[in-house]
Amino acid sequence: MTQLARYEAARAALEQVKSVDEAKSIRDKAVALEAYARQANDGALLEWVIEIRMRAERKAGQLLKAMEVSGERATGGRPKHLRGERVLPRLADLGVSHIQSHRWQRLARLDAEAFEQRVGAAKREIARSAECTRAERQAEKKERRAAREAALGQKLCALPDKKYGVIYADPEWRFEPWSRASGMDRSPDNHYPTSCLDVIAARDVASIAAKDCVLALWVMGGMLPHGLVVMAAWGFDFKSEYVWRKDRIGMGYWSRRKHELLLIGTRGDIPCPAPGEQWDSCFDAPVGEHSEKPECVCEMLEAYFPNLPKIELNRRGPPRPGWDAWGNEAAPSKAA
């Protein structure tokens, strides 16, 4: 039974309540569920059980007042005899304390609109409290994640042979046109040397990857299977992807491409981004020179992993500050 179904069943049961015992039974069950919801940090469940508890208490207050007015229960703390035939129940006999009776009858005296406002205020307070608790939990997760990332960075930097915790790669994919005689005019081969899938997959990237490492791998949309093959060959498990949405359209057979994919893979125990710090899966950036990738991706990786050693494969020009670089067009660096 879903929470909504339980809520509706509880509301329906309250409509049929005829005695204080019945109202109190529903109220006590709601109190037990309330304790569970607080322990489980289940804000949605907590909201509706508090509402049911308040409605059950109001119903009990209405019934207690009705019993008093009709002379069906004793008041003043002493049992009363009804014409010598039976003893009228006291609050204690009904399992209700004086404090509960006072509070429940006070709810009963509210008109319908005022009571609904009271219920709404209680639920809003629960929502605010849950939001604060959620924010505290996220802050704790961020702190733990930052500590893990910093400790991992220190461990990697201490290795005798440098290993990298972040590998950012833009392989020189060879795109095969339908006809090499007529389809090479827009080929990447016109701009830089390219390599076939087997050559890229055989590259010994695993030898520079730390035991705990993240790989960010660029791949054209039509070559997604190639990217997954290379990622596995390099020793990484696919985790997620980002989509670079370009500011101008390109060519294609089935569709004219306006995006590229950045695949994310990991090996070992690498911390994922802290809650609330993740980038959107799609981002916009202008197109630069042929095959040039947005620098904002490096900024993203730096923000995610500020302490891990980083290398960019197939980098154009000098390494980014704090990074090493490797590739046909990369300027010399310590890692080359």
Short mmCIF file of C-alpha atoms in Angstrom, two decimals:
data_model
loop_
_atom_site.label_atom_id
_atom_site.label_comp_id
_atom_site.label_asym_id
_atom_site.label_seq_id
_atom_site.Cartn_x
_atom_site.Cartn_y
_atom_site.Cartn_z
CA MET A 1 0.00 0.00 0.00
CA THR A 2 1.39 3.40 -0.97
CA GLN A 3 1.71 6.30 1.46
CA LEU A 4 -1.16 8.07 -0.32
CA ALA A 5 -3.35 4.99 0.06
CA ARG A 6 -2.48 4.75 3.77
CA TYR A 7 -3.27 8.44 4.22
CA GLU A 8 -6.63 8.12 2.51
CA ALA A 9 -7.44 4.99 4.53
CA ALA A 10 -6.61 6.81 7.77
CA ARG A 11 -8.78 9.78 6.79
CA ALA A 12 -11.64 7.43 5.95
CA ALA A 13 -11.24 5.61 9.27
CA LEU A 14 -11.40 8.91 11.15
CA GLU A 15 -14.70 9.71 9.45
CA GLN A 16 -16.16 6.52 10.94
CA VAL A 17 -14.86 7.04 14.49
CA LYS A 18 -17.60 6.97 17.14
CA SER A 19 -15.62 6.69 20.38
CA VAL A 20 -12.62 8.20 22.12
CA ASP A 21 -10.96 4.77 22.12
CA GLU A 22 -11.16 4.56 18.32
CA ALA A 23 -9.81 8.09 17.83
CA LYS A 24 -7.01 7.47 20.33
CA SER A 25 -6.08 4.20 18.60
CA ILE A 26 -5.60 6.00 15.28
CA ARG A 27 -3.71 8.77 17.05
CA ASP A 28 -1.36 6.30 18.80
CA LYS A 29 -0.58 4.54 15.51
CA ALA A 30 0.22 7.91 13.94
CA VAL A 31 2.54 8.74 16.85
CA ALA A 32 4.41 5.46 16.33
CA LEU A 33 4.73 6.15 12.60
CA GLU A 34 5.87 9.69 13.37
CA ALA A 35 8.77 8.34 15.43
CA TYR A 36 9.73 6.00 12.59
CA ALA A 37 9.52 8.79 9.99
CA ARG A 38 11.78 11.04 12.06
CA GLN A 39 14.34 8.28 12.48
CA ALA A 40 14.22 7.49 8.75
CA ASN A 41 14.38 11.19 7.79
CA ASP A 42 11.29 10.63 5.64
CA GLY A 43 9.83 14.12 5.32
CA ALA A 44 6.85 13.13 3.16
CA LEU A 45 5.77 10.38 5.57
CA LEU A 46 6.30 12.69 8.54
CA GLU A 47 4.03 15.36 7.07
CA TRP A 48 1.04 13.11 6.57
CA VAL A 49 1.34 11.19 9.87
CA ILE A 50 1.46 14.49 11.77
CA GLU A 51 -1.66 15.59 9.92
CA ILE A 52 -3.42 12.32 10.78
CA ARG A 53 -2.31 12.63 14.42
CA MET A 54 -3.69 16.16 14.65
CA ARG A 55 -6.99 15.16 13.04
CA ALA A 56 -7.30 12.17 15.38
CA GLU A 57 -6.58 14.38 18.40
CA ARG A 58 -9.18 16.91 17.28
CA LYS A 59 -11.71 14.12 16.83
CA ALA A 60 -10.91 12.78 20.30
CA GLY A 61 -11.31 16.30 21.70
CA GLN A 62 -14.72 16.63 20.06
CA LEU A 63 -15.83 13.28 21.49
CA LEU A 64 -14.52 14.11 24.98
CA LYS A 65 -16.45 17.37 24.96
CA ALA A 66 -19.57 15.63 23.71
CA MET A 67 -19.29 13.03 26.50
CA GLU A 68 -18.96 15.81 29.07
CA VAL A 69 -21.96 17.71 27.75
CA SER A 70 -24.13 14.61 27.58
CA GLY A 71 -23.04 13.45 31.02
CA GLU A 72 -21.39 10.30 29.70
CA ARG A 73 -18.09 10.81 31.52
CA ALA A 74 -17.09 11.91 34.98
CA THR A 75 -15.40 15.27 35.52
CA GLY A 76 -13.48 16.63 38.45
CA GLY A 77 -11.30 13.56 38.97
CA ARG A 78 -13.83 11.35 40.77
CA PRO A 79 -16.01 8.66 39.26
CA LYS A 80 -19.70 9.41 39.24
CA HIS A 81 -22.62 7.03 39.45
CA LEU A 82 -25.40 7.35 36.94
CA ARG A 83 -28.56 6.91 39.03
CA GLY A 84 -26.77 4.26 41.00
CA GLU A 85 -26.60 1.93 38.03
CA ARG A 86 -23.11 2.40 36.54
CA VAL A 87 -19.91 4.36 37.09
CA LEU A 88 -19.09 7.03 34.53
CA PRO A 89 -15.56 6.73 33.08
CA ARG A 90 -12.90 9.23 34.04
CA LEU A 91 -10.16 10.48 31.71
CA ALA A 92 -7.77 7.92 33.21
CA ASP A 93 -10.24 5.16 32.40
CA LEU A 94 -10.19 6.34 28.78
CA GLY A 95 -6.38 6.31 28.72
CA VAL A 96 -6.25 10.10 28.33
CA SER A 97 -4.20 12.44 30.51
CA HIS A 98 -5.52 15.82 31.64
CA ILE A 99 -2.91 17.56 29.50
CA GLN A 100 -3.98 15.58 26.44
CA SER A 101 -7.65 16.28 27.14
CA HIS A 102 -6.99 20.00 27.44
CA ARG A 103 -4.91 20.13 24.26
CA TRP A 104 -7.25 17.97 22.20
CA GLN A 105 -10.36 19.89 23.24
CA ARG A 106 -8.57 23.12 22.40
CA LEU A 107 -8.08 21.76 18.87
CA ALA A 108 -11.75 20.78 18.83
CA ARG A 109 -12.80 24.36 19.62
CA LEU A 110 -11.11 25.67 16.46
CA ASP A 111 -13.39 26.20 13.49
CA ALA A 112 -12.61 24.20 10.34
CA GLU A 113 -10.64 26.97 8.64
CA ALA A 114 -8.51 27.74 11.69
CA PHE A 115 -7.78 24.04 12.20
CA GLU A 116 -6.68 23.58 8.58
CA GLN A 117 -4.37 26.57 9.00
CA ARG A 118 -2.90 24.92 12.11
CA VAL A 119 -2.33 21.68 10.17
CA GLY A 120 -0.74 23.58 7.29
CA ALA A 121 1.58 25.44 9.66
CA ALA A 122 2.69 22.17 11.26
CA LYS A 123 3.43 20.62 7.86
CA ARG A 124 5.36 23.69 6.72
CA GLU A 125 7.46 23.53 9.86
CA ILE A 126 8.22 19.88 9.12
CA ALA A 127 9.22 20.80 5.56
CA ARG A 128 11.52 23.57 6.81
CA SER A 129 13.07 21.24 9.35
CA ALA A 130 13.56 18.53 6.72
CA GLU A 131 15.21 21.03 4.39
CA CYS A 132 17.61 22.10 7.12
CA THR A 133 18.39 18.46 7.91
CA ARG A 134 18.92 17.72 4.22
CA ALA A 135 21.27 20.69 3.89
CA GLU A 136 23.22 19.54 6.94
CA ARG A 137 23.54 16.03 5.51
CA GLN A 138 24.73 17.42 2.18
CA ALA A 139 27.27 19.61 3.95
CA GLU A 140 28.56 16.59 5.87
CA LYS A 141 28.80 14.58 2.64
CA LYS A 142 30.72 17.41 0.98
CA GLU A 143 33.16 17.54 3.88
CA ARG A 144 33.70 13.78 3.84
CA ARG A 145 34.10 13.78 0.07
CA ALA A 146 36.62 16.65 0.18
CA ALA A 147 38.62 14.83 2.85
CA ARG A 148 38.67 11.64 0.76
CA GLU A 149 39.76 13.51 -2.35
CA ALA A 150 42.52 15.37 -0.47
CA ALA A 151 43.82 12.18 1.14
CA LEU A 152 43.83 10.42 -2.23
CA GLY A 153 45.71 13.33 -3.80
CA GLN A 154 48.40 13.19 -1.11
CA LYS A 155 48.78 9.44 -1.59
CA LEU A 156 49.15 9.73 -5.37
CA CYS A 157 51.66 12.57 -5.17
CA ALA A 158 53.79 10.48 -2.82
CA LEU A 159 54.17 7.60 -5.30
CA PRO A 160 57.76 7.12 -6.59
CA ASP A 161 56.60 6.82 -10.23
CA LYS A 162 54.00 9.47 -10.92
CA LYS A 163 50.49 8.18 -11.38
CA TYR A 164 47.48 10.27 -12.25
CA GLY A 165 44.14 10.44 -10.50
CA VAL A 166 42.57 12.39 -13.37
CA ILE A 167 43.14 11.46 -17.02
CA TYR A 168 41.50 13.72 -19.58
CA ALA A 169 41.71 12.32 -23.11
CA ASP A 170 40.69 13.48 -26.57
CA PRO A 171 41.91 10.67 -28.85
CA GLU A 172 42.69 11.27 -32.50
CA TRP A 173 39.71 9.23 -33.69
CA ARG A 174 39.75 8.13 -37.32
CA PHE A 175 36.34 8.63 -38.85
CA GLU A 176 35.77 6.40 -41.86
CA PRO A 177 33.55 8.02 -44.52
CA TRP A 178 31.39 5.97 -46.81
CA SER A 179 33.82 6.73 -49.60
CA ARG A 180 37.46 7.69 -49.02
CA ALA A 181 37.54 8.92 -52.61
CA SER A 182 34.82 11.54 -52.14
CA GLY A 183 34.28 11.85 -48.40
CA MET A 184 37.69 12.95 -47.12
CA ASP A 185 37.24 16.68 -47.71
CA ARG A 186 35.93 17.19 -44.15
CA SER A 187 37.92 14.41 -42.49
CA PRO A 188 40.01 15.07 -39.35
CA ASP A 189 42.95 13.61 -41.31
CA ASN A 190 43.13 16.95 -43.12
CA HIS A 191 43.97 18.65 -39.82
CA TYR A 192 46.03 16.15 -37.79
CA PRO A 193 47.16 12.50 -37.88
CA THR A 194 44.44 10.10 -36.79
CA SER A 195 44.56 6.54 -35.46
CA CYS A 196 42.31 3.55 -35.83
CA LEU A 197 40.40 2.05 -32.91
CA ASP A 198 42.89 -0.76 -32.30
CA VAL A 199 45.82 1.64 -31.99
CA ILE A 200 44.02 3.91 -29.54
CA ALA A 201 42.71 0.99 -27.48
CA ALA A 202 46.21 -0.53 -27.27
CA ARG A 203 47.67 2.66 -25.81
CA ASP A 204 49.10 1.87 -22.36
CA VAL A 205 47.09 4.44 -20.45
CA ALA A 206 46.66 2.01 -17.56
CA SER A 207 50.37 2.35 -16.78
CA ILE A 208 49.96 6.03 -15.84
CA ALA A 209 46.59 5.62 -14.12
CA ALA A 210 46.54 5.46 -10.34
CA LYS A 211 44.73 2.61 -8.64
CA ASP A 212 41.94 5.09 -7.91
CA CYS A 213 41.43 7.21 -11.01
CA VAL A 214 38.80 8.96 -13.13
CA LEU A 215 38.88 9.11 -16.93
CA ALA A 216 37.14 11.82 -18.97
CA LEU A 217 37.10 10.66 -22.59
CA TRP A 218 35.87 12.66 -25.57
CA VAL A 219 34.09 10.81 -28.35
CA MET A 220 31.99 11.86 -31.30
CA GLY A 221 28.37 10.77 -31.01
CA GLY A 222 28.56 8.41 -33.98
CA MET A 223 31.57 6.68 -32.43
CA LEU A 224 30.12 6.04 -28.99
CA PRO A 225 30.78 2.27 -29.21
CA HIS A 226 34.44 3.02 -29.98
CA GLY A 227 34.67 5.17 -26.86
CA LEU A 228 33.26 2.43 -24.65
CA VAL A 229 35.69 -0.10 -26.14
CA VAL A 230 38.65 2.20 -25.47
CA MET A 231 37.48 2.99 -21.96
CA ALA A 232 37.29 -0.71 -21.12
CA ALA A 233 40.64 -1.41 -22.79
CA TRP A 234 42.28 1.27 -20.66
CA GLY A 235 40.88 -0.36 -17.52
CA PHE A 236 37.96 1.92 -16.65
CA ASP A 237 34.28 1.27 -15.97
CA PHE A 238 31.76 3.60 -17.60
CA LYS A 239 29.85 5.74 -15.08
CA SER A 240 28.22 8.72 -16.79
CA GLU A 241 28.46 11.23 -19.62
CA TYR A 242 28.25 14.92 -20.44
CA VAL A 243 26.97 16.47 -23.65
CA TRP A 244 28.72 19.49 -25.14
CA ARG A 245 26.10 21.44 -27.08
CA LYS A 246 27.90 23.48 -29.72
CA ASP A 247 27.02 26.91 -31.05
CA ARG A 248 27.09 25.77 -34.66
CA ILE A 249 26.05 22.68 -36.51
CA GLY A 250 28.30 20.14 -38.22
CA MET A 251 27.90 17.37 -40.75
CA GLY A 252 26.56 13.84 -40.46
CA TYR A 253 24.79 11.02 -42.25
CA TRP A 254 21.72 10.34 -40.10
CA SER A 255 21.73 13.73 -38.42
CA ARG A 256 23.77 16.90 -38.57
CA ARG A 257 25.72 16.83 -35.37
CA LYS A 258 25.72 19.71 -32.95
CA HIS A 259 27.18 17.94 -29.93
CA GLU A 260 30.00 15.77 -28.64
CA LEU A 261 30.05 13.34 -25.75
CA LEU A 262 32.39 13.32 -22.78
CA LEU A 263 32.35 9.85 -21.24
CA ILE A 264 33.23 9.44 -17.57
CA GLY A 265 34.81 6.23 -16.31
CA THR A 266 36.47 5.22 -13.07
CA ARG A 267 38.73 2.57 -11.62
CA GLY A 268 39.19 1.81 -7.95
CA ASP A 269 37.53 3.95 -5.29
CA ILE A 270 37.26 7.44 -6.73
CA PRO A 271 34.80 9.83 -5.03
CA CYS A 272 31.98 11.10 -7.21
CA PRO A 273 31.15 14.84 -7.05
CA ALA A 274 29.67 16.10 -3.80
CA PRO A 275 25.86 16.43 -3.69
CA GLY A 276 24.77 19.73 -5.16
CA GLU A 277 28.14 20.30 -6.85
CA GLN A 278 27.47 18.24 -9.98
CA TRP A 279 27.38 19.94 -13.35
CA ASP A 280 24.31 19.58 -15.53
CA SER A 281 24.69 16.72 -17.99
CA CYS A 282 24.42 19.18 -20.91
CA PHE A 283 26.46 22.35 -21.24
CA ASP A 284 26.84 25.00 -23.94
CA ALA A 285 30.20 26.21 -25.21
CA PRO A 286 31.40 27.76 -28.48
CA VAL A 287 33.32 25.79 -31.08
CA GLY A 288 37.02 26.66 -31.36
CA GLU A 289 39.65 25.40 -33.78
CA HIS A 290 39.22 21.97 -35.32
CA SER A 291 38.90 19.37 -32.53
CA GLU A 292 39.59 21.97 -29.82
CA LYS A 293 37.62 21.27 -26.66
CA PRO A 294 36.15 23.78 -24.19
CA GLU A 295 38.50 24.73 -21.37
CA CYS A 296 35.53 24.76 -19.01
CA VAL A 297 35.77 20.96 -18.87
CA CYS A 298 39.23 21.26 -17.33
CA GLU A 299 37.77 23.73 -14.86
CA MET A 300 35.06 21.22 -13.98
CA LEU A 301 37.60 18.46 -13.38
CA GLU A 302 39.73 20.83 -11.30
CA ALA A 303 36.71 21.72 -9.17
CA TYR A 304 35.79 18.06 -8.70
CA PHE A 305 39.35 16.90 -7.97
CA PRO A 306 41.50 19.84 -6.82
CA ASN A 307 44.15 17.65 -5.19
CA LEU A 308 44.59 14.78 -7.65
CA PRO A 309 47.47 14.75 -10.17
CA LYS A 310 46.10 15.40 -13.65
CA ILE A 311 47.20 14.75 -17.20
CA GLU A 312 45.62 15.71 -20.51
CA LEU A 313 46.19 13.35 -23.42
CA ASN A 314 46.27 14.87 -26.92
CA ARG A 315 46.62 18.36 -25.50
CA ARG A 316 47.25 21.18 -27.95
CA GLY A 317 49.97 23.57 -26.86
CA PRO A 318 51.47 23.96 -23.39
CA PRO A 319 49.97 22.11 -20.42
CA ARG A 320 47.31 23.84 -18.42
CA PRO A 321 48.72 25.16 -15.09
CA GLY A 322 48.82 22.32 -12.59
CA TRP A 323 48.48 19.66 -15.31
CA ASP A 324 50.82 17.48 -17.31
CA ALA A 325 50.23 16.93 -21.01
CA TRP A 326 50.96 14.33 -23.68
CA GLY A 327 50.28 14.19 -27.38
CA ASN A 328 51.45 14.97 -30.88
CA GLU A 329 50.73 18.69 -30.50
CA ALA A 330 51.44 19.06 -26.78
CA ALA A 331 54.35 21.20 -25.65
CA PRO A 332 56.95 19.29 -23.58
CA SER A 333 56.03 18.62 -19.97
CA LYS A 334 57.35 16.56 -17.11
CA ALA A 335 55.00 13.71 -18.01
CA ALA A 336 55.73 13.62 -21.73
#
